XYZ file of C-alpha atoms in Angstrom:
670
model
C -31.988 14.686 -43.114
C -31.397 11.600 -45.233
C -27.693 11.620 -44.435
C -28.283 11.809 -40.699
C -30.980 9.121 -40.866
C -28.574 6.709 -42.572
C -25.882 7.698 -40.083
C -28.163 6.923 -37.161
C -29.260 3.562 -38.544
C -25.640 2.576 -39.197
C -24.628 3.404 -35.645
C -27.222 0.937 -34.382
C -25.175 -1.808 -36.012
C -22.148 -1.002 -33.848
C -22.034 -2.867 -30.547
C -20.542 -0.918 -27.659
C -17.881 -2.431 -25.433
C -15.584 -5.151 -26.630
C -13.629 -4.785 -29.842
C -14.547 -8.291 -30.927
C -16.162 -9.774 -34.000
C -18.429 -12.819 -33.927
C -16.564 -14.139 -36.952
C -13.758 -16.118 -35.320
C -11.480 -15.609 -38.317
C -11.492 -11.862 -37.604
C -11.434 -11.918 -33.796
C -7.703 -11.350 -33.651
C -7.198 -8.077 -31.814
C -7.292 -7.231 -28.096
C -10.709 -6.789 -26.520
C -12.201 -6.410 -23.053
C -13.089 -9.534 -21.101
C -16.819 -9.918 -20.404
C -18.034 -12.521 -17.887
C -20.844 -14.558 -19.411
C -22.543 -15.190 -16.061
C -22.740 -18.970 -16.544
C -21.639 -20.576 -13.244
C -21.180 -23.936 -14.997
C -18.224 -22.576 -16.978
C -15.120 -21.399 -15.136
C -13.868 -18.494 -17.264
C -10.606 -18.241 -15.283
C -8.887 -21.650 -15.518
C -5.350 -20.321 -14.862
C -5.048 -20.259 -11.093
C -1.355 -19.759 -10.482
C 1.947 -18.868 -12.146
C 5.103 -19.673 -10.205
C 8.623 -18.797 -11.377
C 11.771 -20.376 -9.920
C 15.000 -18.670 -11.013
C 18.522 -19.974 -10.372
C 21.337 -17.600 -11.345
C 24.841 -19.073 -11.393
C 27.520 -16.751 -12.694
C 26.131 -15.133 -15.857
C 23.456 -17.730 -16.732
C 19.895 -17.746 -15.387
C 18.048 -21.084 -15.340
C 14.281 -20.447 -15.141
C 11.383 -22.824 -14.470
C 7.878 -21.412 -15.004
C 4.971 -23.444 -13.591
C 1.412 -22.650 -14.676
C -1.455 -24.322 -12.813
C -4.802 -24.692 -14.629
C -7.811 -25.762 -12.569
C -11.386 -26.241 -13.736
C -13.746 -25.372 -10.885
C -16.854 -25.445 -13.090
C -18.993 -28.409 -14.108
C -18.033 -28.689 -17.813
C -14.798 -29.736 -19.549
C -12.701 -26.811 -20.769
C -10.221 -25.987 -23.508
C -8.192 -23.031 -22.215
C -5.961 -20.551 -24.014
C -3.537 -18.170 -22.315
C -1.218 -15.523 -23.827
C 1.850 -14.703 -21.739
C 5.242 -12.983 -22.139
C 8.835 -14.088 -21.670
C 12.253 -12.520 -21.674
C 13.559 -11.379 -25.052
C 16.702 -13.444 -24.409
C 14.947 -16.622 -23.259
C 15.979 -19.900 -24.908
C 12.956 -22.133 -24.153
C 14.205 -25.717 -24.342
C 11.797 -27.837 -22.325
C 8.153 -28.352 -21.344
C 6.327 -30.947 -19.264
C 2.640 -31.480 -18.450
C 1.380 -33.195 -15.304
C -2.159 -34.592 -15.161
C -2.937 -36.234 -11.832
C 0.139 -38.305 -11.020
C 1.270 -38.708 -14.647
C 4.065 -36.441 -15.864
C 4.472 -36.107 -19.647
C 7.529 -34.613 -21.339
C 6.603 -32.476 -24.341
C 8.129 -33.093 -27.763
C 9.406 -30.433 -30.131
C 7.671 -30.497 -33.510
C 7.406 -28.373 -36.623
C 4.713 -25.824 -35.770
C 1.924 -27.092 -38.024
C 2.652 -30.724 -37.151
C 2.480 -29.872 -33.435
C -0.820 -28.056 -33.953
C -2.313 -31.020 -35.832
C -1.198 -33.419 -33.082
C -2.743 -31.181 -30.422
C -6.025 -30.767 -32.299
C -6.303 -34.515 -32.901
C -5.778 -35.164 -29.186
C -8.329 -32.503 -28.273
C -10.964 -33.953 -30.606
C -10.270 -37.461 -29.285
C -10.969 -36.312 -25.728
C -7.357 -36.478 -24.529
C -5.774 -33.906 -22.228
C -3.015 -32.068 -24.081
C -0.906 -28.915 -23.999
C 0.531 -26.874 -26.888
C 3.133 -24.123 -26.465
C 3.558 -21.765 -29.445
C 5.613 -18.629 -30.035
C 3.601 -15.653 -31.321
C 6.512 -13.232 -31.001
C 10.023 -13.883 -29.645
C 8.727 -12.571 -26.306
C 5.023 -13.557 -26.546
C 3.892 -17.176 -26.151
C 0.527 -18.925 -26.281
C -0.378 -21.912 -24.116
C -3.344 -24.036 -25.207
C -4.624 -26.708 -22.817
C -7.245 -29.220 -23.994
C -9.857 -31.212 -22.053
C -9.436 -29.877 -18.545
C -12.153 -31.911 -16.816
C -14.236 -30.589 -13.889
C -12.059 -30.460 -10.747
C -8.955 -31.252 -12.832
C -5.634 -29.628 -12.031
C -3.115 -29.576 -14.885
C 0.416 -28.290 -14.272
C 2.543 -27.142 -17.188
C 6.252 -26.413 -16.650
C 8.395 -24.369 -19.051
C 12.179 -24.476 -18.819
C 14.393 -21.768 -20.296
C 17.911 -20.344 -20.017
C 19.025 -16.744 -20.307
C 22.355 -14.904 -20.391
C 22.774 -11.954 -18.005
C 25.074 -9.232 -19.327
C 26.052 -6.567 -16.759
C 26.152 -2.852 -17.540
C 28.442 -0.642 -15.442
C 28.846 -3.533 -13.011
C 25.106 -4.054 -12.494
C 23.413 -7.348 -13.385
C 19.690 -7.275 -14.182
C 17.186 -10.123 -14.406
C 13.744 -9.277 -15.845
C 10.684 -11.526 -15.853
C 7.786 -9.971 -17.816
C 4.433 -10.904 -16.283
C 1.863 -9.610 -18.789
C 1.586 -8.892 -22.522
C 0.444 -5.345 -23.243
C -2.162 -4.803 -25.992
C -0.470 -4.625 -29.396
C -1.596 -2.150 -32.055
C -1.808 -3.604 -35.566
C -3.016 -2.300 -38.924
C -3.592 -5.940 -39.910
C -5.735 -7.691 -37.277
C -4.929 -11.117 -38.665
C -1.340 -10.742 -37.354
C -2.232 -9.237 -33.971
C -1.876 -10.882 -30.571
C -5.330 -12.159 -29.636
C -6.383 -11.896 -26.007
C -9.131 -10.432 -23.833
C -8.095 -7.836 -21.244
C -9.402 -6.821 -17.866
C -10.120 -3.117 -17.420
C -7.464 -0.846 -15.967
C -6.872 -1.158 -12.216
C -8.527 -4.612 -12.086
C -6.295 -7.044 -10.205
C -5.050 -10.219 -11.976
C -7.388 -13.148 -11.418
C -4.561 -15.620 -10.780
C -1.807 -15.914 -8.176
C 1.729 -14.872 -9.128
C 4.838 -16.034 -7.244
C 8.528 -15.718 -8.090
C 11.647 -16.747 -6.184
C 15.217 -16.100 -7.328
C 18.387 -17.740 -6.031
C 21.584 -15.844 -6.892
C 24.921 -17.637 -6.592
C 27.287 -14.835 -7.488
C 30.549 -16.774 -7.177
C 31.859 -13.820 -5.155
C 30.320 -11.592 -2.454
C 27.101 -9.801 -3.458
C 27.355 -6.118 -2.593
C 23.984 -4.637 -3.581
C 20.598 -6.250 -4.207
C 17.520 -4.303 -5.331
C 14.063 -5.061 -6.706
C 12.544 -1.725 -7.849
C 9.366 -3.313 -9.244
C 8.002 -5.418 -6.353
C 8.115 -5.654 -2.579
C 10.451 -8.511 -1.698
C 12.124 -10.360 1.151
C 15.777 -11.506 1.023
C 17.229 -14.553 2.812
C 21.025 -14.863 2.779
C 22.556 -18.349 2.648
C 26.023 -16.766 2.830
C 27.754 -13.651 1.477
C 27.835 -15.093 -2.057
C 24.317 -16.525 -2.211
C 20.885 -14.989 -1.641
C 17.253 -16.017 -2.108
C 14.778 -13.311 -3.107
C 11.032 -13.910 -2.792
C 7.941 -11.722 -2.947
C 6.811 -10.101 0.262
C 3.519 -11.630 1.508
C 1.977 -8.155 1.180
C 2.696 -8.168 -2.594
C -0.658 -9.587 -3.725
C -0.902 -8.021 -7.209
C 2.546 -8.588 -8.698
C 1.318 -10.098 -11.964
C 0.563 -6.857 -13.840
C 4.096 -5.480 -14.340
C 7.642 -6.602 -15.107
C 9.572 -8.198 -12.246
C 13.021 -6.549 -12.174
C 15.920 -7.691 -9.984
C 19.295 -5.908 -9.998
C 22.473 -6.763 -8.136
C 26.173 -5.927 -7.988
C 29.133 -8.008 -6.952
C 31.685 -6.733 -4.451
C 33.814 -3.948 -5.857
C 31.558 -3.811 -8.935
C 33.490 -6.788 -10.293
C 32.189 -8.451 -13.461
C 32.567 -12.149 -14.215
C 34.431 -12.274 -17.522
C 36.360 -14.975 -19.281
C 35.763 -18.075 -21.381
C 33.154 -20.818 -20.789
C 33.347 -24.148 -22.653
C 30.891 -27.017 -23.116
C 31.771 -30.278 -24.865
C 28.771 -32.218 -26.223
C 28.767 -35.626 -27.931
C 28.487 -34.086 -31.422
C 29.264 -30.358 -31.037
C 31.251 -28.107 -28.707
C 30.253 -24.584 -27.652
C 31.993 -21.566 -26.139
C 31.016 -18.203 -24.667
C 33.522 -15.363 -24.401
C 32.873 -12.366 -22.150
C 35.530 -9.656 -22.370
C 35.339 -6.523 -20.236
C 36.299 -3.435 -22.312
C 38.361 -0.567 -20.894
C 36.761 2.012 -18.665
C 35.193 5.022 -20.381
C 37.485 8.028 -20.720
C 36.656 11.632 -21.614
C 37.701 12.413 -25.213
C 39.506 15.695 -25.778
C 37.229 16.641 -28.624
C 33.587 15.750 -29.109
C 32.239 16.166 -32.666
C 29.031 18.170 -33.274
C 26.005 16.003 -32.479
C 22.413 15.853 -33.766
C 19.540 14.031 -32.042
C 16.261 13.030 -33.725
C 13.648 12.173 -31.070
C 10.779 9.954 -32.261
C 8.085 10.114 -29.551
C 5.059 7.800 -29.302
C 1.859 9.700 -28.344
C -0.617 6.889 -29.195
C -3.536 5.647 -27.094
C -1.536 3.001 -25.232
C 0.806 5.757 -23.987
C -2.075 7.616 -22.316
C -1.533 8.156 -18.593
C 1.583 6.877 -16.829
C 3.640 5.981 -19.951
C 3.142 9.365 -21.630
C 3.701 11.319 -18.420
C 6.919 9.343 -17.886
C 7.902 10.000 -21.514
C 7.369 13.727 -20.986
C 9.661 13.657 -17.951
C 12.238 11.718 -19.944
C 12.048 14.122 -22.898
C 12.444 17.151 -20.612
C 15.631 15.602 -19.240
C 16.986 14.472 -22.606
C 16.347 17.712 -24.507
C 17.185 19.886 -21.518
C 20.559 18.166 -21.190
C 21.746 18.968 -24.716
C 24.630 21.353 -25.294
C 23.976 24.623 -27.185
C 26.256 23.307 -29.950
C 24.004 20.251 -30.408
C 21.055 20.175 -32.805
C 17.744 18.345 -32.380
C 14.378 17.596 -33.956
C 11.207 15.843 -32.770
C 8.660 13.629 -34.505
C 5.429 12.953 -32.579
C 3.618 9.889 -33.870
C 0.392 7.980 -33.299
C -1.796 7.057 -36.288
C 0.142 9.728 -38.211
C 3.263 11.740 -37.450
C 4.080 15.435 -36.970
C 7.458 17.107 -37.326
C 8.827 19.872 -35.121
C 10.877 21.630 -37.827
C 11.944 20.992 -41.445
C 15.569 20.979 -40.306
C 17.049 20.257 -36.910
C 17.235 23.216 -34.539
C 20.156 24.401 -32.378
C 19.631 23.336 -28.759
C 19.306 26.906 -27.494
C 17.343 27.603 -24.328
C 14.511 29.145 -26.374
C 14.202 26.226 -28.801
C 14.397 23.661 -26.029
C 11.683 25.409 -23.999
C 9.329 25.720 -26.984
C 9.810 22.041 -27.812
C 9.036 21.001 -24.237
C 5.839 23.101 -24.288
C 4.676 21.263 -27.440
C 5.363 17.873 -25.858
C 3.532 18.815 -22.652
C 0.305 19.439 -24.632
C 0.066 15.821 -25.790
C -2.602 13.596 -24.174
C -2.199 10.320 -26.077
C -4.637 8.746 -28.527
C -4.848 6.789 -31.770
C -2.845 3.950 -33.294
C 0.917 3.352 -33.275
C 2.368 3.883 -36.767
C 6.041 3.600 -35.865
C 7.154 2.612 -39.375
C 6.028 5.834 -41.046
C 7.585 7.907 -38.243
C 10.921 6.156 -38.768
C 10.618 6.798 -42.507
C 10.223 10.488 -41.771
C 13.179 10.486 -39.373
C 15.447 8.762 -41.883
C 14.440 11.170 -44.651
C 15.494 14.290 -42.723
C 18.348 16.242 -44.403
C 21.767 15.378 -43.010
C 24.423 17.877 -41.979
C 27.950 17.005 -43.056
C 30.387 16.424 -40.197
C 27.637 15.994 -37.588
C 27.182 12.739 -35.632
C 23.471 11.831 -35.753
C 21.614 9.623 -33.277
C 17.944 8.661 -33.516
C 16.143 8.123 -30.202
C 12.796 6.269 -30.261
C 10.593 6.612 -27.151
C 7.646 4.171 -27.047
C 5.963 1.398 -25.050
C 6.377 -0.782 -28.140
C 2.741 -1.946 -28.260
C 2.824 -2.793 -31.961
C 3.234 -6.144 -33.699
C 5.381 -5.229 -36.731
C 8.661 -6.075 -34.990
C 10.567 -7.800 -37.819
C 9.522 -5.178 -40.389
C 10.763 -2.370 -38.134
C 14.108 -4.128 -37.575
C 14.596 -4.589 -41.309
C 13.613 -0.964 -41.930
C 16.213 0.262 -39.427
C 18.964 -2.078 -40.579
C 18.630 -1.240 -44.279
C 17.941 2.502 -44.101
C 19.594 3.906 -41.010
C 22.924 4.555 -42.791
C 25.535 5.781 -40.320
C 23.155 6.969 -37.608
C 23.002 5.026 -34.352
C 19.548 4.280 -32.984
C 18.740 4.192 -29.280
C 15.395 2.890 -28.049
C 13.667 3.963 -24.834
C 10.923 1.630 -23.630
C 8.354 3.338 -21.386
C 5.861 1.552 -19.125
C 5.469 -1.190 -16.544
C 5.219 -3.961 -19.187
C 7.301 -2.779 -22.130
C 7.520 -4.772 -25.382
C 11.202 -5.482 -24.738
C 11.641 -7.500 -27.921
C 10.853 -4.417 -30.015
C 12.939 -2.067 -27.848
C 16.009 -4.309 -27.756
C 15.623 -5.354 -31.390
C 15.476 -1.736 -32.609
C 18.613 -0.860 -30.657
C 20.380 -3.978 -31.934
C 19.426 -3.230 -35.544
C 20.526 0.402 -35.135
C 23.877 -0.479 -33.514
C 22.737 1.380 -30.395
C 21.571 0.473 -26.911
C 18.144 -0.145 -25.345
C 16.939 1.734 -22.270
C 13.797 0.861 -20.303
C 11.963 3.192 -17.885
C 9.349 1.413 -15.753
C 8.824 4.132 -13.146
C 8.547 7.954 -13.491
C 11.083 8.372 -10.700
C 13.679 6.544 -12.810
C 13.373 8.867 -15.808
C 15.890 11.589 -14.752
C 18.562 9.048 -13.777
C 18.145 7.008 -16.973
C 18.186 10.181 -19.088
C 21.482 11.138 -17.456
C 22.838 7.635 -18.056
C 21.972 7.993 -21.737
C 23.692 11.386 -21.956
C 26.824 9.960 -20.334
C 26.597 6.880 -22.521
C 26.616 8.607 -25.923
C 29.381 11.082 -25.123
C 32.042 8.778 -26.550
C 32.438 5.119 -27.514
C 34.333 2.803 -25.167
C 35.821 0.592 -27.877
C 35.843 0.917 -31.669
C 37.216 -1.198 -34.560
C 36.712 -4.347 -32.486
C 38.163 -7.655 -33.731
C 38.057 -11.170 -32.226
C 40.792 -13.460 -33.610
C 41.718 -17.040 -32.567
C 45.189 -18.575 -32.643
C 45.431 -22.411 -32.687
C 41.783 -22.589 -31.588
C 39.371 -23.858 -34.249
C 36.217 -21.807 -33.672
C 33.323 -21.427 -36.150
C 29.636 -20.371 -36.433
C 30.420 -17.297 -34.354
C 27.716 -14.861 -33.173
C 27.548 -11.944 -33.776
C 28.798 -11.972 -37.340
C 30.452 -8.574 -36.802
C 31.123 -6.716 -33.577
C 29.814 -3.116 -33.434
C 31.389 -0.230 -31.573
C 30.853 -0.494 -27.834
C 29.363 2.543 -26.102
C 28.432 1.136 -22.691
C 30.658 -0.095 -19.900
C 29.559 -3.696 -20.454
C 31.296 -6.910 -21.571
C 31.773 -7.910 -25.177
C 29.786 -11.135 -25.777
C 30.787 -13.721 -28.401
C 29.126 -17.147 -28.886
C 30.420 -19.920 -31.076
C 31.367 -23.549 -31.642
C 34.804 -25.174 -31.582
C 36.445 -28.316 -32.968
C 39.407 -30.357 -31.828
C 41.219 -29.718 -28.567
C 40.470 -26.741 -26.304
C 43.833 -25.051 -26.746
C 45.359 -21.891 -28.187
C 44.214 -18.327 -27.552
C 41.496 -15.825 -28.445
C 42.671 -12.241 -28.974
C 40.348 -9.224 -28.651
C 41.609 -5.938 -30.094
C 40.208 -2.471 -30.688
C 40.721 1.254 -30.201
C 39.808 2.939 -26.929
C 39.953 6.575 -25.901
C 43.443 5.890 -24.528
C 44.744 4.189 -27.664
C 45.036 0.570 -28.884
C 43.358 -2.092 -26.736
C 44.241 -5.799 -26.539
C 43.205 -8.680 -24.315
C 44.271 -12.324 -24.777
C 42.396 -15.358 -23.378
C 44.163 -18.699 -22.882
C 41.697 -21.394 -23.974
C 43.505 -24.160 -22.026
C 42.691 -22.381 -18.749
C 38.944 -22.798 -19.413
C 38.048 -26.458 -18.881
C 34.846 -27.801 -20.546
C 32.182 -28.278 -17.871
C 28.894 -30.223 -17.920
C 27.313 -27.356 -15.972
C 27.698 -25.146 -19.038
C 25.074 -27.095 -21.023
C 22.991 -23.925 -21.399
C 25.604 -22.676 -23.918
C 24.104 -25.104 -26.450
C 20.686 -23.431 -26.209
C 22.014 -19.886 -25.890
C 24.091 -20.241 -29.063
C 21.099 -21.624 -30.979
C 18.906 -18.815 -29.619
C 21.448 -16.214 -30.810
C 21.303 -17.738 -34.305
C 17.500 -17.737 -34.317
C 17.425 -14.110 -33.130
C 19.665 -12.964 -35.965
C 17.707 -14.888 -38.592
C 14.379 -13.628 -37.213
C 15.393 -9.986 -36.846
C 17.012 -9.566 -40.231
C 15.259 -12.113 -42.400
C 12.249 -10.201 -43.701
C 13.570 -10.377 -47.270
C 14.599 -14.064 -47.158
C 11.396 -15.621 -45.872
C 11.564 -19.224 -47.125
C 15.281 -19.708 -46.530
C 15.077 -18.214 -43.044
C 12.012 -20.255 -42.180
C 13.824 -23.466 -43.100
C 16.956 -22.445 -41.186
C 15.020 -21.473 -38.045
C 12.935 -24.671 -38.200
C 16.070 -26.812 -38.444
C 17.651 -25.020 -35.481
C 14.485 -25.442 -33.386
C 14.183 -29.165 -34.128
C 17.893 -29.944 -33.685
C 18.338 -28.042 -30.418
C 14.785 -28.638 -29.078
C 14.086 -24.928 -29.005
C 10.802 -23.027 -29.145
C 10.790 -20.758 -32.217
C 8.283 -19.109 -34.543
C 8.242 -22.355 -36.587
C 8.661 -25.038 -33.910
C 6.345 -25.741 -30.968
C 6.168 -28.008 -27.917
C 3.268 -30.457 -27.652
C 2.407 -32.856 -24.809
C -0.431 -35.411 -25.022
C -1.944 -37.591 -22.289
C -2.593 -40.785 -24.248
C -5.616 -41.828 -22.187
C -9.014 -40.672 -23.531
C -10.445 -38.719 -20.595
C -13.420 -36.933 -22.197
C -15.270 -39.151 -24.642
C -18.786 -37.717 -24.450
C -18.935 -34.058 -23.373
C -17.475 -31.504 -25.861
C -15.218 -29.086 -24.016
C -16.092 -25.385 -23.702
C -13.434 -23.026 -25.161
C -12.383 -20.180 -22.864
C -9.868 -17.348 -23.116
C -7.730 -16.458 -20.107
C -8.082 -12.650 -19.676
C -4.892 -10.683 -19.115
C -4.604 -7.839 -16.616
C -4.019 -4.421 -18.143
C -0.344 -3.546 -17.466
C 0.059 -1.296 -14.455
C -0.205 2.353 -15.463
C -1.788 1.610 -18.863
C -5.310 2.923 -19.464
C -8.264 1.316 -21.246
C -7.398 3.504 -24.248
C -4.744 0.908 -25.143
C -7.515 -1.472 -26.272
C -8.921 -0.303 -29.625
C -12.537 0.627 -30.093
C -14.663 -1.639 -32.301
C -14.152 -1.091 -36.009
C -17.031 0.783 -37.628
C -18.918 -1.003 -40.393
C -18.112 0.082 -43.943
C -21.452 1.905 -44.243
C -20.702 4.054 -41.195
C -17.218 4.859 -42.463
C -18.648 5.894 -45.840
C -21.318 8.074 -44.257
C -18.754 9.733 -41.993
C -16.561 10.440 -45.003
C -19.418 12.004 -47.006
C -20.589 14.006 -44.005
C -17.068 15.259 -43.362
C -16.594 16.265 -46.979
C -19.908 18.145 -47.015
C -19.094 20.062 -43.826
C -15.586 20.823 -45.050
C -16.874 22.280 -48.329
C -19.386 24.473 -46.481
C -16.699 25.731 -44.094
C -14.289 26.509 -46.889
C -16.935 28.582 -48.668
C -17.950 30.386 -45.509
C -14.692 30.975 -43.640
C -11.090 31.575 -44.723
C -8.548 29.198 -43.172
C -7.274 30.771 -39.962
C -3.788 29.332 -39.645
C -2.967 31.669 -36.779
C -5.324 29.613 -34.603
C -3.152 26.491 -34.963
C -2.531 25.236 -31.396
C 0.753 23.631 -32.526
C 2.678 26.499 -34.163
C 5.975 24.609 -34.194
C 4.628 21.392 -35.663
C 5.040 21.449 -39.422
C 3.758 19.219 -42.156
C 5.349 18.858 -45.550
C 3.162 20.128 -48.404
C 4.870 19.712 -51.732
C 8.308 21.276 -51.509
C 7.285 23.815 -48.904
C 6.552 23.648 -45.202
C 3.503 25.332 -43.733
C 1.678 25.080 -40.391
C -1.215 22.659 -40.089
C -4.521 24.535 -39.853
C -7.350 23.728 -37.404
C-alpha cells in the first residue's frame, strides 16, 4: 500500500501534455505548442516564407525571404527553427525594417550573439541567424513592434549533381523532431500536432536555365504549374490549390534532352584567390562477368518518430530489398529504437524461407521509443565477418537524432572495408545525417519520401550495388597549379553520376587535368584542357561552394580534433562570409525603436512533418522519485513472478530475434 501511495503522489507531480520544463536551461527538447489565449500577444509572428530559386547549369542560387509580422499589441522577440539543404553554402543575409534595408555582418558566433543581445536590450530591431546543425538554422528577431513587418532574406548557393542523367533540387520546409539522450544538445522548438496545417504561408518558385533543351520536369512532392520561356528555360511555381506545402520537402527533378549531363571545368578568378570545379562523367555501368559473394546488414529504425507512414514505407522498402537478394547472398537485420535486437548471431543465406521469416518479424513492428542509432551501428560493426564476402551495411531511418558528427566519426573509424548505404524515410528526412553517413561509409544516400517510391528506389539500390562504375580513381594535373583540393581522396564510384572535384589554382589557367581509373571494360582516362575553360564572373558561387566543402569535411570528421577544427571552421566562415557552426550573421537597426515596453518572447511552432505522428515528440520526463518507485515496483513484481512461474521462452513473440547473453545466444523471454 505504501509503495502505491508514493507512486500515486509522484504521478501528481507530472504535468500531462507538453514535454517542457519551466527551467529555461532545461527546456531544450521538442514539445507541443500550446496557445496561451492572450489576444495581446501574437504567438505566430512568422507569416510567410518565400523561396526564389535560379538554376543555371549545375549551380542553384537560392533566396529565402521570411516575413515576420506582429499583429498583437505588444512588442515581440521571435525565434524560429527552420531547415536548409545539406549542401547549402549560406553567404548572405539582409533585414528590412520599414524602408530601411540592412546588410548582415558575419561574426564569430559568440560575438554575434552578444551584439544581438545588446541590440535587443537597447530596444533596437535586430536579426540573428545561427546554425544548429549543417541543415538546421535558427532565426532570432528582436523588438518586432505592434503592426511591424520585418523581412529577412537569406542567400545561399548549392551544387546540383545529377544521377543517371536526372538533376534534383530539394528544399526542406520543416525540421522534424530530433531524439537526443542529452537534452542540452537537442533542437529546441514547439510543434503543432499531427495533421495541423502550418500557420504561415509557403511559396516557392524555381527558374531552370538548362543550357540545352529540358526533356522531363517533375515535382513528386507538391502540385505545381510550369511556364515555359523557351525549350531550355522553365519556371515552376506552386499550384494555387497547394495551400499546405510547408510540412514536407519540396522536390524538383528534371532531365536534359537525351539524358545529357553538363560536365567539364568551371573557373573563377578572384582578386586574391582562384577557384575551379571539375565535373567528369564516368563510363556507363557494365555487367561484370563475375560478382563476388555479398552480405547485407540491414539496420532498421523502429523508434517512435517512425510510427505511421515512415515505418510502413520502411516495411515496403525492406520487403523489396530483402526479397530481391540472390540465394547466394547472406543477410542480417538489426531493429533499433531505445535498444537494438538482432535477427541472428551470424548472417543467414537469403533463401526463400529465411527471407519470408525475416519479413514477418519486420511486419510486426509498430514503432516506439528513442532512436539509439550509435549502439545499433556498434552491433552491426561487431558482427563476425566472412572471408571473401563483400559486406554492405544499409541503415534505414528518418534520421531524427542529433548526434550527427559522432555517428559520422563512428562510421569512418570503425567501418573497415564495408560500404555503408543510408536510406532516409519520410516526408522531411534529416538529410544531413543520411548523406553524411553515406559519405563517411563510402556509399550512397537514398531518400524515400512516398510509399509509392519504395519499390523503384529499392530496385535502383539493387542495380546500383551490383558493380562499381569506376575504381582506383586518380585526378592529376599537368602544367596546372591546383591546390587545396576537395575531396582529399576520391572513393570508388558506384552510381552513374559525375565525379566532382573542387579546388584552387595559381598562375595562368593552362595545362590539363587527367582523370584515370578502372572500369568494368578496362582502364579509363579522360583529359580536360584548362585553356578551353575561361574564368567567368558568373562562377562566383565556386568561392562559397569550395569553402562549404572544406567546412563539411572538417565538421563531419573532426570529432577528435575539436579545438583545431573549431579554429579552422571559424576562419573559413569569417574569410568567406559563410554561415557555420561557429560563425553567425547579425543585422542591427541602429535606431532605438522600443525604449519603454519590454518585448514578449515567443516561439514559432513548427508543423509536424507530413506522415509523422505525435509519437515523434517525447513524453515529459518523469521525476526522479517516480523513476525510483517504478524501478522498485518492477523489481518486486519480477521477483514474485520468478518465484511463482518458470520462464516460458516458447511464448516469445519474436522467435528469430536473439540477444547476446555472455558467449551464447538465447531467445528473449516475455
